[in-house]
XYZ file of C-alpha atoms in Angstrom:
713
model
C 11.136 47.436 7.444
C 13.239 44.414 6.389
C 13.083 43.029 2.865
C 10.612 40.163 2.648
C 12.045 36.905 1.353
C 9.150 34.588 2.176
C 5.650 34.535 3.644
C 3.172 31.997 4.963
C -0.525 31.875 5.751
C -3.036 29.243 6.892
C -5.117 27.585 4.209
C -8.744 28.665 4.066
C -9.905 25.069 4.567
C -8.318 24.824 8.037
C -11.529 25.498 9.950
C -13.572 23.314 7.609
C -11.126 20.519 8.396
C -11.534 21.020 12.136
C -15.344 21.131 12.023
C -15.467 18.007 9.870
C -13.011 16.221 12.163
C -15.194 17.000 15.167
C -18.397 15.643 13.635
C -16.704 12.640 12.066
C -15.011 11.781 15.356
C -18.413 11.777 17.048
C -19.752 9.441 14.358
C -16.763 7.100 14.713
C -17.250 7.098 18.490
C -20.896 6.106 18.065
C -19.871 3.265 15.764
C -17.323 1.966 18.264
C -19.909 2.229 21.050
C -22.291 0.112 18.967
C -19.533 -2.448 18.543
C -18.830 -2.377 22.268
C -22.490 -2.969 23.073
C -22.584 -5.869 20.620
C -19.406 -7.416 22.042
C -20.734 -7.215 25.596
C -24.221 -8.590 24.971
C -23.878 -10.911 21.961
C -20.264 -11.486 20.947
C -19.651 -13.544 17.809
C -16.575 -14.114 15.622
C -18.143 -11.828 13.016
C -18.799 -8.985 15.469
C -15.250 -9.271 16.859
C -13.796 -9.158 13.348
C -15.849 -6.114 12.370
C -14.839 -4.356 15.577
C -11.165 -5.013 14.780
C -11.595 -3.574 11.282
C -13.400 -0.447 12.468
C -11.022 0.098 15.377
C -7.995 0.115 13.045
C -9.893 2.380 10.638
C -10.731 4.740 13.493
C -7.175 4.910 14.861
C -5.535 5.556 11.490
C -8.213 8.066 10.537
C -7.815 9.975 13.807
C -4.032 10.050 13.383
C -4.464 11.356 9.839
C -6.470 14.340 11.086
C -3.264 15.823 12.475
C -2.258 16.561 8.880
C -5.412 18.654 8.460
C -5.252 20.608 11.704
C -3.123 23.537 10.558
C -2.192 23.364 6.851
C -0.315 26.390 5.553
C 0.946 27.662 2.220
C 4.167 29.562 1.635
C 5.531 31.943 -0.946
C 9.107 32.950 -1.630
C 10.479 36.106 -3.258
C 13.858 35.190 -4.776
C 13.949 38.534 -6.602
C 14.625 40.174 -3.224
C 17.646 38.082 -2.237
C 20.269 40.479 -3.590
C 18.831 43.193 -1.350
C 19.700 41.016 1.656
C 22.956 39.334 0.661
C 25.473 39.966 -2.121
C 25.858 37.292 -4.765
C 29.512 36.914 -3.769
C 28.317 35.979 -0.268
C 25.907 33.245 -1.349
C 26.655 30.012 0.529
C 28.261 27.261 -1.524
C 26.016 24.329 -2.403
C 27.087 20.706 -2.676
C 24.651 18.619 -4.734
C 24.618 14.839 -4.197
C 22.999 12.748 -6.938
C 22.452 9.096 -6.022
C 22.461 6.222 -8.495
C 22.933 2.516 -7.894
C 22.236 0.448 -11.008
C 23.128 1.417 -14.612
C 20.625 -1.112 -15.963
C 17.569 0.099 -14.054
C 18.811 3.711 -13.967
C 20.233 4.422 -17.438
C 23.287 6.707 -17.256
C 21.871 9.095 -19.869
C 19.036 9.932 -17.475
C 21.480 10.487 -14.620
C 23.588 12.725 -16.874
C 20.503 14.813 -17.658
C 19.828 15.268 -13.954
C 23.426 16.360 -13.387
C 23.428 18.797 -16.320
C 20.191 20.358 -15.105
C 21.781 21.267 -11.752
C 25.244 22.081 -13.122
C 23.454 24.788 -15.127
C 21.656 26.276 -12.109
C 21.203 30.044 -12.090
C 23.757 30.262 -9.305
C 27.397 31.363 -9.097
C 29.263 28.461 -10.727
C 32.254 28.786 -8.404
C 29.912 28.048 -5.489
C 28.358 24.932 -7.009
C 29.695 21.379 -6.710
C 27.924 18.279 -8.007
C 28.803 14.835 -6.641
C 27.707 11.623 -8.342
C 27.271 8.816 -5.814
C 27.515 5.635 -7.879
C 26.669 2.827 -5.470
C 26.819 0.344 -8.319
C 30.491 1.038 -9.068
C 29.846 1.111 -12.808
C 32.485 1.854 -15.475
C 29.643 2.828 -17.774
C 28.388 5.453 -15.350
C 31.882 6.914 -14.932
C 32.348 7.073 -18.688
C 28.949 8.732 -19.068
C 30.043 11.496 -16.715
C 33.311 11.984 -18.535
C 31.176 12.703 -21.580
C 28.901 14.861 -19.435
C 31.856 16.977 -18.261
C 32.886 17.762 -21.831
C 29.351 18.565 -22.975
C 28.709 20.747 -19.895
C 31.334 23.223 -21.125
C 29.008 24.078 -24.005
C 25.658 23.407 -22.336
C 26.033 25.629 -19.264
C 26.961 28.873 -21.092
C 24.264 28.168 -23.696
C 21.565 27.873 -21.009
C 22.663 31.013 -19.167
C 23.124 33.077 -22.310
C 19.614 32.381 -23.589
C 17.758 32.074 -20.274
C 16.802 28.437 -20.898
C 14.328 27.157 -18.313
C 14.382 23.420 -19.130
C 18.047 22.735 -18.405
C 17.907 18.971 -18.752
C 18.864 18.691 -22.453
C 16.609 15.685 -23.122
C 13.597 17.690 -21.939
C 14.750 20.898 -23.620
C 15.155 19.422 -27.097
C 11.963 17.339 -26.788
C 9.934 20.527 -26.258
C 10.774 22.038 -29.675
C 12.790 24.938 -28.241
C 13.305 28.392 -29.692
C 16.109 28.212 -32.221
C 19.261 30.244 -31.627
C 22.328 30.348 -33.895
C 24.068 27.583 -31.930
C 20.996 25.470 -31.059
C 21.429 22.923 -33.862
C 25.110 22.508 -33.020
C 24.348 21.965 -29.310
C 21.636 19.457 -30.177
C 24.005 17.602 -32.496
C 26.616 17.448 -29.720
C 24.046 16.152 -27.244
C 22.746 13.442 -29.585
C 26.312 12.309 -30.290
C 27.107 12.201 -26.574
C 23.916 10.247 -25.918
C 24.647 7.702 -28.652
C 28.195 7.161 -27.385
C 26.920 6.495 -23.861
C 24.147 4.178 -25.016
C 26.108 2.344 -27.698
C 27.395 -0.388 -25.399
C 30.639 -0.527 -27.420
C 34.021 -0.563 -25.651
C 34.526 3.017 -24.611
C 38.097 3.103 -23.336
C 39.438 3.861 -26.831
C 37.262 6.975 -26.880
C 38.791 8.333 -23.656
C 41.746 10.492 -24.651
C 42.568 12.311 -21.396
C 45.369 10.373 -19.625
C 43.913 11.112 -16.184
C 40.534 9.755 -17.223
C 42.086 6.665 -18.850
C 43.978 5.911 -15.653
C 40.717 6.001 -13.663
C 39.510 2.835 -15.381
C 42.580 0.906 -14.222
C 40.803 0.484 -10.883
C 38.287 -1.879 -12.496
C 40.323 -5.045 -12.056
C 38.939 -8.589 -12.610
C 38.137 -8.732 -8.884
C 36.074 -5.539 -9.030
C 32.329 -6.187 -8.484
C 29.462 -3.919 -7.537
C 29.438 -5.465 -4.040
C 33.191 -5.666 -3.514
C 35.534 -2.956 -4.751
C 37.812 -0.128 -3.573
C 36.829 3.522 -3.377
C 36.840 5.359 -6.694
C 36.969 9.163 -6.670
C 37.379 10.946 -9.979
C 37.372 14.721 -10.410
C 35.715 15.433 -13.752
C 35.403 19.229 -13.502
C 37.394 21.482 -11.194
C 36.397 25.137 -10.941
C 40.019 26.050 -10.227
C 41.123 24.760 -13.627
C 38.249 24.005 -15.991
C 36.663 26.737 -18.098
C 33.691 26.713 -20.401
C 33.965 27.615 -24.092
C 33.672 31.297 -23.218
C 36.354 31.187 -20.555
C 33.903 31.159 -17.659
C 34.379 29.212 -14.438
C 32.853 25.726 -14.360
C 31.200 24.070 -11.346
C 32.922 21.115 -9.718
C 31.805 17.685 -10.916
C 33.072 14.706 -8.932
C 32.334 11.001 -9.336
C 32.429 8.861 -6.167
C 31.889 5.145 -5.695
C 32.459 4.182 -2.062
C 34.413 1.138 -0.990
C 32.356 -2.043 -0.799
C 33.130 -5.240 1.080
C 30.745 -8.127 0.465
C 31.151 -9.222 4.082
C 30.107 -5.894 5.606
C 26.730 -4.083 5.705
C 26.511 -0.952 3.597
C 23.188 0.493 4.797
C 21.808 1.097 1.324
C 21.146 4.695 0.283
C 21.657 6.113 3.787
C 25.164 4.645 3.891
C 25.986 6.074 0.475
C 24.698 9.519 1.481
C 26.786 9.544 4.649
C 29.907 8.744 2.641
C 29.043 11.630 0.331
C 28.611 13.960 3.302
C 32.121 13.149 4.485
C 33.762 13.227 1.066
C 32.100 16.500 0.057
C 32.894 17.956 3.489
C 36.593 17.361 2.872
C 36.657 18.453 -0.753
C 34.340 21.480 -0.984
C 32.440 21.679 2.332
C 29.437 23.600 1.031
C 27.258 24.828 3.915
C 24.162 23.670 2.007
C 23.725 20.093 0.758
C 21.090 19.221 -1.832
C 20.132 15.528 -2.090
C 18.679 14.306 -5.394
C 17.637 10.970 -6.841
C 19.230 10.237 -10.183
C 15.985 10.595 -12.142
C 14.858 13.805 -10.418
C 16.048 16.502 -12.818
C 15.799 20.212 -12.101
C 12.745 21.831 -13.637
C 13.495 25.368 -12.391
C 17.000 26.887 -12.594
C 16.181 29.299 -9.763
C 15.437 26.570 -7.217
C 18.607 27.264 -5.134
C 17.553 30.907 -4.826
C 14.137 29.812 -3.554
C 15.818 27.703 -0.885
C 18.082 30.633 0.011
C 15.010 32.742 0.771
C 14.820 30.745 4.002
C 18.495 30.108 4.719
C 19.803 33.692 4.361
C 16.829 35.428 5.961
C 18.227 37.434 8.912
C 15.066 36.616 10.859
C 15.086 32.903 10.011
C 14.466 30.429 12.802
C 17.932 29.260 13.950
C 16.501 25.734 14.276
C 15.628 25.546 10.574
C 17.322 22.347 9.413
C 16.212 21.789 5.837
C 13.996 23.055 3.034
C 11.997 20.384 1.215
C 10.635 20.721 -2.313
C 7.746 18.326 -3.037
C 8.329 15.334 -5.242
C 6.692 15.916 -8.600
C 6.724 13.594 -11.584
C 6.931 13.840 -15.348
C 5.575 11.350 -17.838
C 2.533 10.389 -15.753
C -0.350 9.495 -18.024
C -3.439 11.675 -18.122
C -5.420 9.846 -15.460
C -2.473 8.561 -13.380
C -3.719 4.970 -13.329
C -1.167 3.846 -10.700
C -1.523 6.911 -8.439
C 2.170 7.567 -9.092
C 1.790 11.274 -8.390
C 1.282 10.533 -4.677
C -0.606 13.796 -4.522
C -1.965 13.421 -0.963
C 1.492 12.705 0.472
C 3.502 15.271 -1.485
C 1.041 18.117 -1.988
C -1.752 17.834 0.598
C -0.619 16.111 3.796
C 2.808 17.760 3.584
C 1.123 21.177 3.891
C -0.323 20.037 7.199
C 3.053 18.902 8.551
C 4.487 22.219 7.370
C 2.037 23.970 9.700
C 3.418 21.992 12.658
C 7.202 21.373 12.732
C 7.684 21.048 9.005
C 7.411 18.590 6.155
C 9.268 15.304 6.184
C 12.285 14.708 3.957
C 11.019 12.943 0.827
C 14.290 11.287 -0.175
C 15.044 13.840 -2.864
C 14.704 17.590 -3.342
C 15.872 18.452 0.180
C 18.293 21.322 0.870
C 20.020 20.647 4.219
C 22.250 22.739 6.400
C 25.379 20.625 6.409
C 25.865 20.960 10.147
C 22.401 19.520 10.827
C 23.260 16.161 9.270
C 27.031 16.183 9.631
C 29.417 16.474 12.558
C 30.334 20.141 12.186
C 30.497 22.032 15.461
C 28.890 25.227 14.213
C 25.529 25.711 12.551
C 25.681 29.115 10.941
C 25.531 29.074 7.146
C 27.718 32.150 7.075
C 30.517 30.739 9.253
C 31.118 27.362 7.617
C 34.090 27.954 5.330
C 34.776 26.102 2.133
C 37.843 23.908 2.298
C 40.799 26.106 1.381
C 42.896 23.299 -0.141
C 42.497 22.503 -3.852
C 40.304 19.455 -4.383
C 43.055 17.834 -6.473
C 45.637 18.090 -3.696
C 47.049 14.789 -2.505
C 46.071 15.460 1.126
C 42.449 16.049 0.200
C 42.194 12.969 -2.019
C 43.890 10.694 0.511
C 41.540 11.910 3.250
C 38.511 11.556 0.958
C 39.418 7.925 0.208
C 39.828 7.282 3.917
C 36.376 8.596 4.896
C 34.804 6.566 2.062
C 36.242 3.306 3.365
C 34.078 0.493 4.747
C 35.480 0.644 8.258
C 35.487 4.411 8.747
C 32.164 4.413 10.606
C 33.193 1.698 13.047
C 32.728 2.912 16.628
C 31.320 6.259 15.491
C 27.860 7.835 15.701
C 27.374 7.908 11.931
C 23.977 6.478 11.068
C 22.750 6.588 14.675
C 23.117 10.214 15.741
C 25.012 11.768 12.830
C 24.073 11.850 9.175
C 21.269 9.935 7.531
C 19.955 7.336 9.955
C 20.259 3.576 9.496
C 17.902 0.778 10.405
C 15.208 1.191 7.773
C 14.691 1.110 4.016
C 12.991 4.523 4.288
C 15.952 6.502 5.549
C 14.381 9.750 4.333
C 11.353 9.685 6.644
C 13.379 8.246 9.525
C 16.070 10.925 9.248
C 13.595 13.799 9.203
C 11.688 12.219 12.104
C 14.861 12.039 14.182
C 15.820 15.616 13.244
C 12.384 16.859 14.295
C 12.770 14.948 17.568
C 16.069 16.760 18.124
C 14.356 20.117 17.795
C 15.137 20.947 14.180
C 12.435 22.330 11.910
C 11.822 22.228 8.193
C 9.782 24.135 5.650
C 8.006 23.036 2.501
C 8.760 25.201 -0.523
C 6.072 24.453 -3.098
C 6.338 26.881 -6.052
C 3.829 26.749 -8.892
C 6.490 25.493 -11.275
C 7.802 22.214 -9.897
C 11.398 22.484 -8.714
C 12.177 18.897 -9.733
C 10.515 16.303 -11.926
C 11.233 12.586 -11.783
C 10.181 9.234 -13.104
C 7.507 6.942 -11.706
C 6.387 3.304 -12.099
C 4.635 2.590 -15.379
C 3.295 -0.891 -14.631
C 1.259 -2.308 -11.783
C 3.881 -4.715 -10.437
C 6.479 -1.940 -10.054
C 3.900 0.336 -8.399
C 2.874 -2.320 -5.872
C 6.465 -3.406 -5.217
C 7.589 0.176 -4.617
C 4.790 0.722 -2.107
C 5.576 -2.592 -0.375
C 9.217 -1.549 0.060
C 8.293 1.857 1.457
C 5.779 0.523 3.959
C 8.085 -2.207 5.143
C 10.575 0.577 5.831
C 7.919 2.515 7.722
C 7.277 -0.506 9.938
C 10.992 -0.612 10.743
C 10.687 2.996 11.914
C 7.678 2.378 14.135
C 8.954 -0.790 15.779
C 12.258 0.498 17.117
C 13.325 2.374 20.232
C 12.533 5.687 18.545
C 8.871 4.782 18.012
C 6.918 7.856 16.784
C 3.967 7.067 19.053
C 6.106 6.871 22.207
C 9.474 8.551 21.714
C 8.062 10.986 19.151
C 5.207 12.210 21.353
C 7.704 12.918 24.152
C 10.238 14.630 21.894
C 8.160 16.858 19.603
C 4.706 18.299 19.166
C 2.215 15.438 19.664
C 0.380 16.310 16.443
C 3.607 16.041 14.446
C 4.411 12.735 16.141
C 0.967 11.403 15.206
C 1.605 12.397 11.583
C 4.691 10.183 11.600
C 2.696 7.505 13.437
C 0.106 7.516 10.677
C 2.745 7.112 7.971
C 4.618 4.343 9.766
C 1.470 2.330 10.553
C -0.197 2.607 7.159
C 0.466 -1.058 6.478
C -2.225 -1.809 9.058
C -4.803 -0.409 6.625
C -4.570 -3.947 5.242
C -6.544 -5.280 8.227
C -9.818 -3.393 7.593
C -9.408 -3.496 3.809
C -8.992 -7.271 3.790
C -11.834 -7.741 6.275
C -14.220 -5.536 4.302
C -12.968 -7.062 1.074
C -13.900 -10.607 2.113
C -16.153 -10.882 5.195
C -19.301 -9.122 3.860
C -18.903 -11.070 0.628
C -18.515 -14.479 2.234
C -21.480 -13.889 4.530
C -23.582 -12.621 1.619
C -22.808 -15.763 -0.372
C -24.001 -17.732 2.649
C -27.057 -15.431 3.053
C -26.025 -14.105 6.483
C -26.785 -10.384 7.041
C -24.124 -8.694 9.198
C -24.977 -4.987 8.954
C -27.901 -2.820 9.949
C -30.972 -2.714 7.730
C -31.715 0.294 5.506
C -34.961 0.841 7.390
C -33.146 1.227 10.733
C -31.942 4.604 11.990
C -28.405 3.301 12.490
C -28.094 2.930 8.707
C -27.641 6.718 8.528
C -24.499 6.363 10.657
C -22.916 3.971 8.157
C -23.982 6.192 5.255
C -22.427 9.274 6.892
C -19.172 7.472 7.660
C -18.756 6.265 4.082
C -19.931 9.393 2.281
C -18.132 11.683 4.723
C -14.772 9.972 4.335
C -14.918 9.732 0.560
C -16.482 13.167 0.171
C -13.787 14.845 2.264
C -11.069 12.996 0.399
C -12.595 14.130 -2.911
C -12.685 17.754 -1.738
C -9.048 17.648 -0.631
C -7.868 16.008 -3.833
C -9.996 17.734 -6.479
C -11.487 20.962 -5.111
C -8.649 22.159 -2.866
C -5.808 20.120 -4.366
C -6.472 20.877 -8.030
C -6.517 17.238 -9.142
C -8.966 15.706 -11.595
C -11.854 13.479 -10.577
C -10.471 10.617 -12.689
C -7.111 10.826 -10.915
C -8.889 10.840 -7.564
C -10.854 7.734 -8.533
C -7.698 5.927 -9.651
C -5.944 6.937 -6.442
C -8.649 5.450 -4.229
C -8.615 2.286 -6.382
C -4.856 1.992 -5.888
C -5.390 2.492 -2.157
C -7.587 -0.617 -2.183
C -4.955 -2.519 -4.184
C -2.189 -1.439 -1.795
C -4.366 -2.589 1.089
C -4.815 -6.035 -0.438
C -1.249 -6.563 -1.654
C 1.518 -4.065 -0.801
C 0.471 -3.465 2.807
C -0.005 -7.103 3.915
C 3.158 -8.218 2.131
C 5.052 -5.379 3.820
C 3.779 -6.695 7.159
C 4.731 -10.237 6.187
C 8.254 -9.332 5.077
C 8.830 -7.163 8.147
C 7.653 -10.030 10.386
C 9.930 -12.538 8.678
C 12.878 -10.177 8.933
C 12.133 -9.417 12.595
C 12.196 -13.127 13.441
C 15.370 -13.649 11.456
C 13.639 -15.907 8.939
C 14.466 -13.804 5.913
C 16.352 -10.678 4.934
C 15.136 -8.331 2.250
C 17.311 -5.691 0.660
C 16.770 -2.473 -1.211
C 15.544 -2.956 -4.776
C 15.925 -0.067 -7.170
C 12.737 0.787 -9.069
C 13.445 0.447 -12.769
C 13.415 3.679 -14.764
C 13.432 1.761 -18.066
C 10.176 1.519 -20.014
C 9.967 -0.564 -23.199
C 7.956 0.579 -26.192
C 4.998 -1.769 -25.660
C 4.803 -0.983 -21.944
C 4.911 2.732 -22.689
C 2.116 2.365 -25.239
C -0.160 0.614 -22.738
C 0.653 3.170 -20.064
C -0.084 6.155 -22.301
C -3.409 4.572 -23.251
C -4.308 4.293 -19.578
C -4.398 0.491 -19.685
C -3.275 -1.338 -16.537
C -0.316 -3.612 -17.265
C -0.160 -6.900 -15.357
C 2.030 -9.071 -17.577
C 4.212 -10.824 -14.999
C 3.220 -13.604 -12.594
C 3.631 -11.502 -9.475
C 2.591 -12.825 -6.078
C 1.218 -9.327 -5.433
C -1.522 -9.929 -8.010
C -3.074 -12.944 -6.272
C -4.884 -11.166 -3.405
C -6.353 -8.447 -5.629
C -7.477 -11.051 -8.180
C -9.062 -13.250 -5.528
C -10.835 -10.242 -4.001
C -12.178 -9.109 -7.372
C -13.549 -12.563 -8.209
C -15.191 -13.183 -4.834
C -16.766 -9.716 -4.864
C -18.204 -10.307 -8.342
C -19.669 -13.651 -7.311
C -21.145 -12.258 -4.085
C -22.554 -9.232 -5.932
C -24.362 -11.542 -8.356
C -25.655 -13.572 -5.410
C -26.820 -10.357 -3.740
C -28.697 -9.191 -6.828
C -30.475 -12.543 -6.895
C -31.546 -11.978 -3.270
C -32.776 -8.472 -4.114
C -35.056 -10.032 -6.718
C -36.501 -12.083 -3.847
C -37.266 -8.913 -1.870
C -34.320 -8.983 0.582
C -32.750 -5.630 -0.304
C -33.411 -4.122 3.133
C -31.287 -6.587 5.095
C -28.510 -7.116 2.516
C -28.150 -3.596 1.078
C -24.890 -2.662 2.857
C -23.217 -5.934 1.880
C -24.392 -5.635 -1.726
C -23.210 -2.006 -1.847
C -19.723 -2.949 -0.605
C -19.508 -5.755 -3.168
C -20.713 -3.467 -5.940
C -18.209 -0.798 -4.970
C -15.340 -3.287 -5.165
C -16.668 -4.671 -8.464
C -16.654 -1.208 -10.038
C -13.096 -0.660 -8.811
C -12.079 -4.077 -10.136
C -13.031 -3.472 -13.765
C -9.359 -3.242 -14.956
C -8.741 -6.605 -13.273
C -11.698 -8.268 -15.003
C -10.445 -6.820 -18.290
C -6.988 -8.229 -17.663
C -8.350 -11.657 -16.730
C -10.945 -12.151 -19.472
C -11.175 -9.489 -22.188
C -7.597 -8.570 -23.109
C -5.194 -10.423 -25.403
C -2.200 -8.064 -25.287
C 1.076 -8.627 -23.451
C -0.140 -6.776 -20.360
C -3.102 -9.055 -19.605
C -3.358 -10.914 -16.320
C -1.292 -14.133 -16.528
C -3.536 -17.173 -17.000
C -1.918 -18.903 -14.035
C -2.938 -16.051 -11.724
C -6.502 -15.982 -13.095
C -7.061 -19.725 -12.746
C -5.471 -19.862 -9.310
C -7.651 -16.960 -8.133
C -10.827 -18.681 -9.309
C -9.735 -21.886 -7.606
C -9.003 -20.056 -4.347
C -12.440 -18.383 -4.447
C -14.135 -21.744 -4.962
C -12.212 -23.154 -2.004
C -13.168 -20.170 0.184
C -16.852 -20.547 -0.723
C -16.820 -24.269 -0.021
C -14.996 -23.890 3.284
C -17.220 -21.007 4.424
C -20.389 -22.971 3.639
C -19.098 -25.820 5.794
C -18.193 -23.463 8.633
C -21.507 -21.613 8.646
C -23.467 -24.853 8.252
C -21.891 -26.177 11.430
């Protein structure tokens, strides 16, 4: 019997999911039949609008059921690896850490991410860490020169004492066990941190001639959008030793060539450069992609990935192992739904039971040959480059493949590497790999493999979602459409999972309709739904309670989340539907017609003291005059006004005919409490800007006046 490295089993809720899907599908079908009957016999603008809303709801809900058809959970047994493969035969791993803006992504945080993986519980001679600096920052390069020196003390310290938190900022913040050298290591770290953050001229502090020469490339003409390739070897395992004489991992800084007149394809372009550069310099058979703020939370993570890659019985079509995105620093009730629990920890289990989870942009271990142009795809047969990484031939070739024009007339970005054409290159790349027949697995250990930052104010949370869902639209509306090309190229259920993700922006249609139409008609005393006394009311009650009840079970009972976090997540879903989703559709439409071009905006990882205080208190921060706040403010005001009008009608004995409309208004009002607080009750910096509040009230008054004129005619 072979040694077991991993196992999988279906989740116990699989059959509950299928039974619920069957009954709910029948209920949705009855609702659509009612709409069809109404449209045939007595069509009105209101009935057509409600049909559109419910049809979009029905389609997206049915597509989402593919996630729940066959969810599975996996376990890995890294303690058994040495019974299968010798440590000397472990495949080399190249880690790529992406950063792009030293202002929004402070170098100290990036250094912590790098140190956490440099100190992996893995043979150091088989580990190489590449820093992809797409901002071309002197500050970032200097930070990693400091990082290289500190790593010579940090790595042996972590391995000697079995440290688990190997990002020093996290380690020292958790009041660690004191060892004889702990205070000295902490003192060294704090000094390194202060030097990086000081903002003072740092060139005088660089004593190594090689490192000083590196900064000569920053000429007056050097800008973040126009500069030559910079490749600097900071640690070389052929030469550098730690304080105990042990071998160090490779640490290499790379900033690709930029030409302001040429497209650079955002993160996907940077990753493809790193694939080529690392392929020439170290050529590790496994490539780990990390965001700069996603530090390692488990030093044995590479061994967990190896449980799949070195398994003699592994599926030869296994392309990558994905670890779920998990986040640190989220406040107790996750007021901005920054955990993205459904996507990273619930729906991903369902995709894992089909062809595998999607790549989440970070935390993915890839076989190099799957995303590169290697001819062979056996982890064991890809050999590390035999030439020293400092050799002139290697460095000249590395500069060449990092040039702007290297990809001209090649398949990079279309059929090789990370795919271009969308802001969400992660989902698009995994979709294309699944179409090509590759599979993936989700490795979800109890202790999170990686922890990263998340938005800590409402504007950043809405903007991040808008960017993602605009990218998803770019995936759907191209020649590799998941609903057409995907269904032909992979399992239909997996293709529908991608279809659901890429069309989520269309949730805005039913959310906007249900956020305004029942309210406007209630204000004008026009009933549009069935009465409580009619049998068909039970259908509406089942559809609402069934959807929310099932979502609650998935999130809280089966997913282990809290009820408060679930409530905040569904509130954010409504906010996304009113702001992020429609603006994603708008920006995609403008870009498609060539009217505007929107680029990739890095989400800031910097939180000021006041913003952090509000976030920790669970108080929603508005603060800025963001266009994304207008639709949610208008919706909250019009729902409050219509709810008051509905209560007045109830006092006149009209509850039976207006109950559904009043319930919808009341539900939105309860969800809108943080908005009312921000508009009226709060005086702190994070309150809703007065301009937004007044404009929202004015827009509501205009809507009410216009609707009264329309319905009167």
